[in-house]
Coordinates of C-alpha atoms in Angstrom, one line a residue:
Chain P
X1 CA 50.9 -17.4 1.1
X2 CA 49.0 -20.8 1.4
X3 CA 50.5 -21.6 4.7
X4 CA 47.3 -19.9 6.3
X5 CA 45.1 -21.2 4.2
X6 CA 43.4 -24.2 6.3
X7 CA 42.9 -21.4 9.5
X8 CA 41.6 -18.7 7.1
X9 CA 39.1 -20.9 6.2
X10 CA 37.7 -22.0 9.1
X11 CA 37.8 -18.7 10.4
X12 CA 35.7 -18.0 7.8
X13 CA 33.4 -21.1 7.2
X14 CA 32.5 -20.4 11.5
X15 CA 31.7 -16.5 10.1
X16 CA 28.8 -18.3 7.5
X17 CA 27.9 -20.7 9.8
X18 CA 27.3 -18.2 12.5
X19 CA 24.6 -16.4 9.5
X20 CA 23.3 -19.9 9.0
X21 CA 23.1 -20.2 13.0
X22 CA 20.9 -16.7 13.0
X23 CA 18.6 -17.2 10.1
X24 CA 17.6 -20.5 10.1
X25 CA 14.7 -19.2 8.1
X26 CA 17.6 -19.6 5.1
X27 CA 17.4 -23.8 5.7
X28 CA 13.7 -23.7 6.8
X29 CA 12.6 -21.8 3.1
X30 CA 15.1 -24.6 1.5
X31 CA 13.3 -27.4 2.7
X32 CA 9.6 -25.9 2.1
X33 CA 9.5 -26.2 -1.7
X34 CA 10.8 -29.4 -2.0
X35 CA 8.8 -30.4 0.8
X36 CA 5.8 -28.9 -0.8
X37 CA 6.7 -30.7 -4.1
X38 CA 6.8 -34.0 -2.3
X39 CA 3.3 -33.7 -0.4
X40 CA 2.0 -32.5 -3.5
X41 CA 3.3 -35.4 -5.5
X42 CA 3.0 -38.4 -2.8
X43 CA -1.0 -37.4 -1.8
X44 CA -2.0 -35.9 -5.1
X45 CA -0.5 -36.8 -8.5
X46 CA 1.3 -39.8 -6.8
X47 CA -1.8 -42.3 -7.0
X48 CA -2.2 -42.0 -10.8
X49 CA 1.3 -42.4 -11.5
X50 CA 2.0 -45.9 -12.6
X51 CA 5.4 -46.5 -11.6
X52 CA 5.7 -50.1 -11.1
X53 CA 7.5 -49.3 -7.9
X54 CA 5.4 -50.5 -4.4
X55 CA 5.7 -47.3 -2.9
X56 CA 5.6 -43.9 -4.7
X57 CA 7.5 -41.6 -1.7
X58 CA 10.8 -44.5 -2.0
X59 CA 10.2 -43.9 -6.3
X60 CA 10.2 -40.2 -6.0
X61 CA 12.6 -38.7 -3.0
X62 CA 15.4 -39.2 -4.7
X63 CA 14.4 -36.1 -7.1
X64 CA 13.1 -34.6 -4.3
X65 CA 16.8 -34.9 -2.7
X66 CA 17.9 -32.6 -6.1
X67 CA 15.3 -30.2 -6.0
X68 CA 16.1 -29.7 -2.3
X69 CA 20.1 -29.3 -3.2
X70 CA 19.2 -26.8 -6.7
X71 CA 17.0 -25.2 -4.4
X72 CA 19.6 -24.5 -1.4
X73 CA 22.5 -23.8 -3.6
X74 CA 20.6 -20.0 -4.3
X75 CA 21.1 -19.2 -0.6
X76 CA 25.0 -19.7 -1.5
X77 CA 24.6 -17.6 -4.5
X78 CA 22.8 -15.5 -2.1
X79 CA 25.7 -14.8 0.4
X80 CA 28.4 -14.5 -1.5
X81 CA 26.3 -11.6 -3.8
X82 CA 25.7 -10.3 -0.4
X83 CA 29.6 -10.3 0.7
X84 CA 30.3 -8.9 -2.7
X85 CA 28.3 -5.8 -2.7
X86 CA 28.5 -5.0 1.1
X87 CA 32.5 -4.4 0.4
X88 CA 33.4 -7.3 2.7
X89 CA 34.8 -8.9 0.2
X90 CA 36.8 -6.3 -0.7
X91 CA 38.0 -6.0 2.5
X92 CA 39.2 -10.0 2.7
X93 CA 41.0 -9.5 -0.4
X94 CA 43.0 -6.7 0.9
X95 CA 44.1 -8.5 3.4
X96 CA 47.3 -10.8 4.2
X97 CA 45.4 -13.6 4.0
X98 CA 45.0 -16.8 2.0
X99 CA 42.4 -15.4 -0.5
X100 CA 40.9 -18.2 -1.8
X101 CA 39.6 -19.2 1.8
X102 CA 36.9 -16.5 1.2
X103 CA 35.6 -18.6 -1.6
X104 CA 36.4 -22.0 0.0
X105 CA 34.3 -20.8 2.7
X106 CA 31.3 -20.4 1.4
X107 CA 32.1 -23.4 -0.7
X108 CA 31.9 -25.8 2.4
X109 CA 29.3 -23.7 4.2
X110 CA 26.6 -24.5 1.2
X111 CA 27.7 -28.1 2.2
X112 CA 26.8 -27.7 5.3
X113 CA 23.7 -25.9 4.9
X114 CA 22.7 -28.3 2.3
X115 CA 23.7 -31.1 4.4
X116 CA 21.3 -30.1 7.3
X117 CA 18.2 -29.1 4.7
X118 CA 18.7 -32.6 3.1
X119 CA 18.4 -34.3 6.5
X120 CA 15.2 -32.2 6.9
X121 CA 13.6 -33.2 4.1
X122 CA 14.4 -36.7 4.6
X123 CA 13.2 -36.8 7.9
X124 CA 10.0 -35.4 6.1
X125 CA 10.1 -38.4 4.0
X126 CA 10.2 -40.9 6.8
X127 CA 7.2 -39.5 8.5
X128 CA 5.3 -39.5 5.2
X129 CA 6.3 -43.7 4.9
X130 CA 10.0 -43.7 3.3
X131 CA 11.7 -46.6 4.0
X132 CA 15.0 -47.9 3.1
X133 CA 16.1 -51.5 3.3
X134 CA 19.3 -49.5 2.6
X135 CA 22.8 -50.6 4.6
X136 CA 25.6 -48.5 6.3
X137 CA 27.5 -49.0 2.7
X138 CA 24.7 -47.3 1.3
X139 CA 23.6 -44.7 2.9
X140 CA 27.5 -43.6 2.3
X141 CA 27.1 -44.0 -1.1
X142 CA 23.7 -41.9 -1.6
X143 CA 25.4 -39.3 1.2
X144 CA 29.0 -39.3 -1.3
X145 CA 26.6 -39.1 -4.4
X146 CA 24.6 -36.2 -2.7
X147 CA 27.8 -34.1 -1.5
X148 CA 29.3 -34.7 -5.0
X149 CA 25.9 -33.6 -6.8
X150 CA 25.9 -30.1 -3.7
X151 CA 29.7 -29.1 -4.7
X152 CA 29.3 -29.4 -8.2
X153 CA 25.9 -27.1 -8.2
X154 CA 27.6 -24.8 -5.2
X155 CA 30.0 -24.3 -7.6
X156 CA 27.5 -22.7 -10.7
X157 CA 26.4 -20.9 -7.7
X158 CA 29.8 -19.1 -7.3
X159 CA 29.7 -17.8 -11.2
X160 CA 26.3 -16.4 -10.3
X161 CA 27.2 -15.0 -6.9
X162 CA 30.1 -13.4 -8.4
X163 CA 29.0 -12.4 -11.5
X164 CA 25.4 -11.4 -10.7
X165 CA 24.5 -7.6 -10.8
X166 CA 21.3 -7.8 -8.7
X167 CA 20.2 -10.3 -6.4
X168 CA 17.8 -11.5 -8.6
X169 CA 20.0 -12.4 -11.0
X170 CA 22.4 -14.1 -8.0
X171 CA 19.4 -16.4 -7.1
X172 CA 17.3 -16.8 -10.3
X173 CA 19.9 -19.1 -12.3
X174 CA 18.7 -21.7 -9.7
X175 CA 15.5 -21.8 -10.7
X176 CA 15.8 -23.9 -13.7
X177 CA 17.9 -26.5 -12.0
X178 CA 14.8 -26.8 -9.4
X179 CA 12.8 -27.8 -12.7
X180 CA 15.7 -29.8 -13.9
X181 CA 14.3 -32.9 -12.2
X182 CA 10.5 -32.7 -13.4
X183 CA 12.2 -33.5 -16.6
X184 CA 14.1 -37.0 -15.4
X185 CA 13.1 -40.3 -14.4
X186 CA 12.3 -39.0 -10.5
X187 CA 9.0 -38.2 -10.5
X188 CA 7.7 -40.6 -13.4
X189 CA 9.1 -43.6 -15.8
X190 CA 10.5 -42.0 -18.7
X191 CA 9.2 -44.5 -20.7
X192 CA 5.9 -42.8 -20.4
X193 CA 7.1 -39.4 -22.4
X194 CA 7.1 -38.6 -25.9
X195 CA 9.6 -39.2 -28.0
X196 CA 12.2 -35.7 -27.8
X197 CA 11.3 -35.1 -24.5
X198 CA 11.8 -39.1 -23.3
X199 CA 15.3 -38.8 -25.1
X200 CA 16.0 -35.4 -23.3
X201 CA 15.1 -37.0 -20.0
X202 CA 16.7 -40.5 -20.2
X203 CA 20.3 -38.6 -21.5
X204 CA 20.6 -35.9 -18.7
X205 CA 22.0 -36.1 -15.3
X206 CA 19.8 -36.0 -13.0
X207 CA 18.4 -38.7 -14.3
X208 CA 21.2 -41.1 -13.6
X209 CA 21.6 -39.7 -10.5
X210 CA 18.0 -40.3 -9.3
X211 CA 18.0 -43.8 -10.6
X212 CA 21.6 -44.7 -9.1
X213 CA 20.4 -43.3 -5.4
X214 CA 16.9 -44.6 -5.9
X215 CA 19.0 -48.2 -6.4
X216 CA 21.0 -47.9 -3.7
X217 CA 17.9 -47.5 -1.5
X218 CA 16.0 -50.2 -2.9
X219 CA 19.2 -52.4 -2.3
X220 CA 19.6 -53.1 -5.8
X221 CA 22.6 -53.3 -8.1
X222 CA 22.7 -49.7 -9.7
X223 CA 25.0 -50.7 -12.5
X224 CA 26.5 -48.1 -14.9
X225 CA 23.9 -45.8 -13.5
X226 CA 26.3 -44.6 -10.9
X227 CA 29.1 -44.6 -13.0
X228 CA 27.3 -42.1 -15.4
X229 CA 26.0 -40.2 -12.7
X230 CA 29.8 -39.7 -11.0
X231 CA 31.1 -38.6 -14.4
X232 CA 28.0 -36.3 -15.2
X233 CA 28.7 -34.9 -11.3
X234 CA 32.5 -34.2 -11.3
X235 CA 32.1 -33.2 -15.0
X236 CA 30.2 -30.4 -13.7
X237 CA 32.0 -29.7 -11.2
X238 CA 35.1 -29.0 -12.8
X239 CA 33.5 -26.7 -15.6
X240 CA 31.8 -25.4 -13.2
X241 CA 35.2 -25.0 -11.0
X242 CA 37.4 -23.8 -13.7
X243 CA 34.2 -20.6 -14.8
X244 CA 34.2 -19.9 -11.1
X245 CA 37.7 -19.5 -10.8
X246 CA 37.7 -17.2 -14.0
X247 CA 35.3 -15.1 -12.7
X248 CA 37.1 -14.6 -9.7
X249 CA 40.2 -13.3 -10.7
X250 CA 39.0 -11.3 -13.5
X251 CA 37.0 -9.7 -10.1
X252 CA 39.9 -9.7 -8.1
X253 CA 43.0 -8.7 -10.0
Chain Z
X1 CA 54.4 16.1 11.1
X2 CA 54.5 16.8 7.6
X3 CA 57.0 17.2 5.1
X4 CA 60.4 17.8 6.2
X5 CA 60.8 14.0 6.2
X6 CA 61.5 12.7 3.2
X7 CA 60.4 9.3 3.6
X8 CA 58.0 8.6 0.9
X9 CA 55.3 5.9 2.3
X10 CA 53.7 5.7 -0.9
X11 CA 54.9 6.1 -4.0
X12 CA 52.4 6.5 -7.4
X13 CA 54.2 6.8 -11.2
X14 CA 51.9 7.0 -14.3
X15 CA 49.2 5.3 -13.3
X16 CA 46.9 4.5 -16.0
X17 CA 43.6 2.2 -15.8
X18 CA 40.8 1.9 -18.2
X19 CA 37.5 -0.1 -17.8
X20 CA 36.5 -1.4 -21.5
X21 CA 37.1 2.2 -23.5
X22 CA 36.8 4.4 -20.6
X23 CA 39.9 5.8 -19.6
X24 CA 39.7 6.4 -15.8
X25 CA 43.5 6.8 -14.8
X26 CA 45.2 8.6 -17.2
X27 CA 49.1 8.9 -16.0
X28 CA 48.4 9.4 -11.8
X29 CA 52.0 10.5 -10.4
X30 CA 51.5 11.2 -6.3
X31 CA 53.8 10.6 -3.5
X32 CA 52.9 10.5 0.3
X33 CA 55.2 11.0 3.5
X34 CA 55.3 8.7 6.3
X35 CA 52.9 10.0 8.9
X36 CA 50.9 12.7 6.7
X37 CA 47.3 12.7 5.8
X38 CA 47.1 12.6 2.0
X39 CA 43.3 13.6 0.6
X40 CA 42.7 12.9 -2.6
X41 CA 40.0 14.9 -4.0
X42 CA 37.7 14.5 -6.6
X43 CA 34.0 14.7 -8.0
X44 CA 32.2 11.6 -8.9
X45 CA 33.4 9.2 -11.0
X46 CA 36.9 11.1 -11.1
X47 CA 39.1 7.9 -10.8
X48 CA 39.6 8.2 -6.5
X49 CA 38.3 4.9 -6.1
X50 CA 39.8 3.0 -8.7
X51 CA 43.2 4.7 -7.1
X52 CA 42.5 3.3 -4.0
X53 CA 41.6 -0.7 -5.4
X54 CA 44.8 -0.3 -7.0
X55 CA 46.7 0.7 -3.3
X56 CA 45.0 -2.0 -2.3
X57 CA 45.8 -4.4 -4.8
X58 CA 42.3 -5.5 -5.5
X59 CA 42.5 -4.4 -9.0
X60 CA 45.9 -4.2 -11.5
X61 CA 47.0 -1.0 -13.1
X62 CA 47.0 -1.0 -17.1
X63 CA 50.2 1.2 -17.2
X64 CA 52.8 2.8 -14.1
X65 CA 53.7 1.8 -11.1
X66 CA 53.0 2.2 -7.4
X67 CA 55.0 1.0 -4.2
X68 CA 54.1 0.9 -0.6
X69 CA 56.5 0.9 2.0
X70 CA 59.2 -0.1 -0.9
X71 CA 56.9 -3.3 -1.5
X72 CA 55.5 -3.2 -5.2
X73 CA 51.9 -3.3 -5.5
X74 CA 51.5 -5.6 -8.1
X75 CA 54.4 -8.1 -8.1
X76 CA 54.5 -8.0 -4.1
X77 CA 51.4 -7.9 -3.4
X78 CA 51.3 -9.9 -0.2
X79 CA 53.9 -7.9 1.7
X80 CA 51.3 -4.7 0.8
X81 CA 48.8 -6.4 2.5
X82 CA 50.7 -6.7 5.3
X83 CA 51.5 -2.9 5.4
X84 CA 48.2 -1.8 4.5
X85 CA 44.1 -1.9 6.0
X86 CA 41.7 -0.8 3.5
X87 CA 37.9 0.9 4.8
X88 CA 36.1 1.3 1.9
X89 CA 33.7 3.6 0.6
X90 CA 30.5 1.7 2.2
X91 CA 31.6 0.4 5.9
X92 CA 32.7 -3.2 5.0
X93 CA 31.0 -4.5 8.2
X94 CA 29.2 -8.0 8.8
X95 CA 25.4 -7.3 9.2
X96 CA 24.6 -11.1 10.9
X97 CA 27.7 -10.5 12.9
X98 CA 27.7 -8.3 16.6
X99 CA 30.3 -5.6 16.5
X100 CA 32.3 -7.7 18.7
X101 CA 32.3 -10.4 16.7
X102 CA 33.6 -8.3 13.9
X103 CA 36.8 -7.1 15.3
X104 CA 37.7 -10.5 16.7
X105 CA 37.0 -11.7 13.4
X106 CA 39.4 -9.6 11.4
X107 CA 42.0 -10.1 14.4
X108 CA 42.0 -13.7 13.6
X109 CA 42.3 -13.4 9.9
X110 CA 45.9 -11.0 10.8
X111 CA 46.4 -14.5 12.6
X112 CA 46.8 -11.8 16.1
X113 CA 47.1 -13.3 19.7
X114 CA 44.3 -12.7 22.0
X115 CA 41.9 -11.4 19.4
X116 CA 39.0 -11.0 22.8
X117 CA 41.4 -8.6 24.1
X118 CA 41.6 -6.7 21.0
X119 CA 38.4 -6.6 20.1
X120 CA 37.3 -5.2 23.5
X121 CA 40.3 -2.5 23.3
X122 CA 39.1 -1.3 20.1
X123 CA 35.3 -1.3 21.4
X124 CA 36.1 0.8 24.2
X125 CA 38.1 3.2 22.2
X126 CA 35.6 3.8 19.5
X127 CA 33.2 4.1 22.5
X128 CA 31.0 0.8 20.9
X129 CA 31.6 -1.1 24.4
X130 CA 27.7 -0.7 24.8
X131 CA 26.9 -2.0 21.6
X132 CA 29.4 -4.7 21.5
X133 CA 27.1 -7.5 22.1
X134 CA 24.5 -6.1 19.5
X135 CA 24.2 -7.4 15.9
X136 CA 25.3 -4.8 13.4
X137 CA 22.8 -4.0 11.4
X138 CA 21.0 -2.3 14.5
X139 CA 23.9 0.0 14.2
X140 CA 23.4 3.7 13.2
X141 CA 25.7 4.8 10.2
X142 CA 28.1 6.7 12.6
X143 CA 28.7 3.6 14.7
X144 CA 29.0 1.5 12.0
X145 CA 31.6 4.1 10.1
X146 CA 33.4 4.0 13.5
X147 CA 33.1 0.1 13.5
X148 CA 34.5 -0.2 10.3
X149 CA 37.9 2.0 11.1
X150 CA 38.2 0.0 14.0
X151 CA 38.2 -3.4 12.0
X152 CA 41.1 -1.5 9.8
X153 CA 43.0 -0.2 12.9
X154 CA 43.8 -4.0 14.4
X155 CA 47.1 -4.9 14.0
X156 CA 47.9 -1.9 13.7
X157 CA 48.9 -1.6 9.8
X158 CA 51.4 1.7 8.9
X159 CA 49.2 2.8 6.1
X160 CA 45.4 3.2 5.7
X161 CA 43.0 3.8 3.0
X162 CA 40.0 5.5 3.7
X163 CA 37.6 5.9 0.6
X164 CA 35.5 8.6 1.6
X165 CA 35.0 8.2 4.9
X166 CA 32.3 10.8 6.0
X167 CA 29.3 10.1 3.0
X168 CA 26.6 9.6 4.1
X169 CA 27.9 10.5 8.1
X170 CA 25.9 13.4 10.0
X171 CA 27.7 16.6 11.3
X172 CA 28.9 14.7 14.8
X173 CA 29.8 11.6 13.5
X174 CA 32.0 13.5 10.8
X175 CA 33.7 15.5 13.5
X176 CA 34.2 12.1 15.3
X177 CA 35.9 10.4 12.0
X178 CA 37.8 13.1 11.4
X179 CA 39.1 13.3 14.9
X180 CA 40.3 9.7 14.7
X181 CA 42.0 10.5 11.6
X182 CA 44.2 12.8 13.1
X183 CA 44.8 10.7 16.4
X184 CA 46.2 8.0 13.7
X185 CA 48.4 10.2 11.9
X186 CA 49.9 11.7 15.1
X187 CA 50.4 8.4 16.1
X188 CA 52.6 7.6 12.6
X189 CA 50.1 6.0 10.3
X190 CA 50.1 7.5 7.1
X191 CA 46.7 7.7 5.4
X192 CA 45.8 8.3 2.2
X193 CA 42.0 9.5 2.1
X194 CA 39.7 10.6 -0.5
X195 CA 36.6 12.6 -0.3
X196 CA 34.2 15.0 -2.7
X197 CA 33.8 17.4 0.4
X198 CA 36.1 20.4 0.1
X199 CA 36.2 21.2 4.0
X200 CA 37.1 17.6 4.9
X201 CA 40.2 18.0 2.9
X202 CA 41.0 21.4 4.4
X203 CA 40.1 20.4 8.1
X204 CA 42.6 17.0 7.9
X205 CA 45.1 16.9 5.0
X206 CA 48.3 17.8 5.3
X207 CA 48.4 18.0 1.7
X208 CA 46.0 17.6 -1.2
X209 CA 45.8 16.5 -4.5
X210 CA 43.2 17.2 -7.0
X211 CA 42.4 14.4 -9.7
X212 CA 40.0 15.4 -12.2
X213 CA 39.5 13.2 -15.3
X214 CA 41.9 10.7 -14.4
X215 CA 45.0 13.0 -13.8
X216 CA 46.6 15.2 -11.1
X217 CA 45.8 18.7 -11.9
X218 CA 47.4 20.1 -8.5
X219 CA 49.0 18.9 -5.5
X220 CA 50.2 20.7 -2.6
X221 CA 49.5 22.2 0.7
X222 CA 46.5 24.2 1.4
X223 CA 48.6 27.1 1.5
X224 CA 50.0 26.2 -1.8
X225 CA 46.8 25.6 -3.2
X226 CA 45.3 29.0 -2.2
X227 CA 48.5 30.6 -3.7
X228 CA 47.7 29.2 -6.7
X229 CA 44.1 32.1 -6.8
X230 CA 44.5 35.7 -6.6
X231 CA 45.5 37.1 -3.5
X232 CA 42.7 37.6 -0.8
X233 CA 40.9 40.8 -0.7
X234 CA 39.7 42.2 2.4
X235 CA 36.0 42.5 2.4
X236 CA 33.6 43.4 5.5
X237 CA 31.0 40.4 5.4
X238 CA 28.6 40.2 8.1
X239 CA 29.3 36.4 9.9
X240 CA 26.3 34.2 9.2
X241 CA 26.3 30.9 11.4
X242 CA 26.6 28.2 9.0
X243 CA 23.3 25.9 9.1
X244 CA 26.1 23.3 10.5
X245 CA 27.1 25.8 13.7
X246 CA 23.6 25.6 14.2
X247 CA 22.8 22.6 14.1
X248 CA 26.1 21.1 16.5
X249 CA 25.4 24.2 19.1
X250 CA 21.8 22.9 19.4
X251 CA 22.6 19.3 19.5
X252 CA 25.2 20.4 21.4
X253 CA 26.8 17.4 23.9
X254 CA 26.4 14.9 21.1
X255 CA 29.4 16.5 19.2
X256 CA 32.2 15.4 21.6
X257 CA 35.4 16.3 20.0
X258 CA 34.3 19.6 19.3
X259 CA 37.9 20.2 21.1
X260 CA 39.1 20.1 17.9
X261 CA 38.5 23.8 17.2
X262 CA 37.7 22.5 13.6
X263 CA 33.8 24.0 14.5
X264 CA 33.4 27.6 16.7
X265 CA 30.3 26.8 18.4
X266 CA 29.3 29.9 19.6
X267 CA 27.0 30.8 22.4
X268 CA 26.3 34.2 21.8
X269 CA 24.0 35.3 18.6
X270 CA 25.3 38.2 16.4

């Protein structure tokens, strides 16, 4: 049964691809809010914001990096609603393949897609004055972190996508994960909040994943801070994993 | 072509499914010979669909059993895969994707040689060659309906599902679907089809099974099944065209396979 499974998949990841291919307006809509967000926070709010760090677009694209990731994640959510409802799905299941390549696929194509938006908005970043002392090592490290932090939210994206009835409700779940950082240490020092909200924002995730890449750029020791933030990350993503997989086969007997 | 042979292609025993309280199969006993045209027939919400999942094995039966080809739907189900191509009730087609790029796509996931060659075989006999190159969802609904069987002919599977293959068709491309229906079961594929449309059962099935609130009610032969009302009376009624004749004499050319004698298009006017 599994001895197809690596050609299924690829077969299948070039199908998405070839979508991603002819709509780029899916990576180029990815890429506008959080690109949006980060004008919007470097040239406006960015000058009042005491962060103690020399330059405010190094303190803040880190979040910027999640918000791009929560924000490209819906597009997954998107495709695989799409799939579901056009009977395409349906018709990979009924067919002598490995089945779970349909669901690997759009697994690794959100990578992909997410990969290429992230690149975008970084690219953004440099033109606006992001730079990174950063080495090789690094920029592995933030990428790992970043692909880690993508498959764990591609996977929520799966529950939705599979269990959503309308394609609002496969795309809306993402909308308080693009929020999700506002409440974190990326845009301003936590230290700064009031009590319940400062303990809300020092104890979740994103959190110690923005302050574990924005080390790594700065080329300082990040500490436990990555630790935390790879346990929080493949915590998810096995929760996340198992729902997905629960949802799927009670979809497909 | 029908049942003299014996050979049972699919085999259905006391099928039962419900979805939370609603019971939707309620004991569903059918068989089907190799190389006949099965049509199940059914109104709405009468339990065809969830027969065909089931075929299919996308979904698991509560209660019974069904086999395909000897292989057991729900403890075999890869070999049924094998045996089987499902075309759903909406045409299960990739939008992004050219029609082209569709068939070669299911001929690599039945892990096929050549799929190029296939896919420009199957173009060419579902007369799509022109429309190859073009993305799908510029397709009409007869061409993608057309697309669609072609993406479940490749490879060439024994048995097909069709879940009511003509909604939402007009008059031509129903006479066109139809058409390739028959070619298939002359050719030995056994298909199992189910529509709401009385005449579509008539015009194809070899036999025909009623299922109305989740069970069997008759199944037989069209000649069986009109034995089952009072004998026909001879009354003088003055022959109407149907709004269909119509329609197909005055669209005339577009209704190719009009060969099939299943539609008198008649020049003169009575």
């Amino acid at each position: 049964m599994n001895t197809h499974f690596f050609g299924d998949t690829a077969v299948l990841l070039g199908r998405s691809l070839r979508h991603i291919a002819r709509s780029p307006d899916t990576i180029i809509t990815t890429t506008i809010m959080p690109i949006a967000f980060m004008l919007l926070f470097v040239y406006v709010f960015g000058g009042a914001i005491n962060t103690g760090a020399a330059s405010y677009v190094n303190y803040q694209l880190p979040g910027i990096l999640l918000i791009t990731i929560a924000s490209g994640i819906a597009y997954t959510a998107f495709r695989l609603f799409v799939d579901m409802k056009s009977g395409i799905f349906e018709r990979f299941q009924s067919m002598p393949i490995a089945r779970s390549s349909v669901l690997w696929a759009h697994v690794l194509t959100s990578l992909v897609a997410n990969l290429i938006s992230l690149a975008v908005v970084v690219l953004v970043a440099l033109l606006m004055g992001f730079r990174s002392g950063a080495g090789v090592p690094a920029w592995l490290a933030v990428t790992g972190i970043l692909i880690l932090f993508t498959l764990a939210l591609t996977w929520v994206a799966v529950i939705a996508g599979l269990s959503a009835k309308s394609m609002d409700g496969a795309t809306g779940f993402s909308y308080p994960l693009i929020f999700l950082p506002m409440l974190s240490s990326a845009f301003v020092p936590t230290a700064s909040m009031p009590g319940p909200v400062r303990a809300f924002a020092e104890h979740q995730p994103v959190t110690y994943v923005v302050n574990a890449i924005r080390g790594l750029f700065a080329g300082q020791p990040v500490g436990s801070d990555i630790g935390i933030a790879l346990v929080w990350c493949i915590g998810i993503l096995i929760v996340a994993y198992a729902f997905a997989m629960r949802t799927y086969r009670r979809k497909v007997a | 072509m029908t049942i003299q042979q014996q050979v049972q292609t699919i085999r259905v025993r006391g099928l039962e499914k419900s979805y939370d309280k609603l019971d939707v199969l309620r004991g569903v006993d059918f068989d089907v010979a190799r190389g006949s045209i099965f049509a199940l027939l059914g109104s709405n919400g009468a339990g065809k669909t969830t027969v065909v999942k089931i075929l299919s094995t996308l979904l698991k039966a509560d209660a019974g059993a069904a086999s395909i080809n000897g292989f057991d739907v729900a403890t075999q189900a890869s070999e049924v895969r094998e045996t089987i191509s499902l075309t759903g009730q909406f045409a299960a087609v990739d939008e992004m994707l050219s029609g082209w790029e569709n068939l070669v796509l299911v001929a690599r996931l039945r892990h096929l040689d050549d799929p190029d060659l296939i896919a420009d075989e199957l173009l060419a006999r579902f007369s799509l060659t022109d429309a190859g190159a073009r993305k799908v969802s510029t397709y009409s609904g007869g061409m993608r309906r057309r697309l669609d069987i072609a993406m479940s002919l490749i490879g060439n599977p024994p048995v097909i599902f069709l879940d009511e293959p003509t909604t939402g068709l007009d008059p031509q491309a129903r006479i066109e679907v139809w058409q390739t229906v028959k070619d298939l079961a002359e050719g030995g594929t056994t298909v199992l089809l189910t529509t709401q449309y009385l005449d579509e059962a008539e015009q194809l099935a070899d036999r025909i099974a009623i299922l109305h609130k989740g069970r069997i009610i008759v199944n037989g032969t069209l000649a069986e099944l009109k034995q089952l009302l009072p004998p026909a009376r001879v009354e003088y009624v003055e022959k109407q065209p149907t709004l269909e004749d119509v329609f197909l004499a005055l669209v005339g050319s577009g209704a190719k396979d009009s060969a099939t004698g299943n539609h008198r298009i008649s020049e003169e006017r009575p």
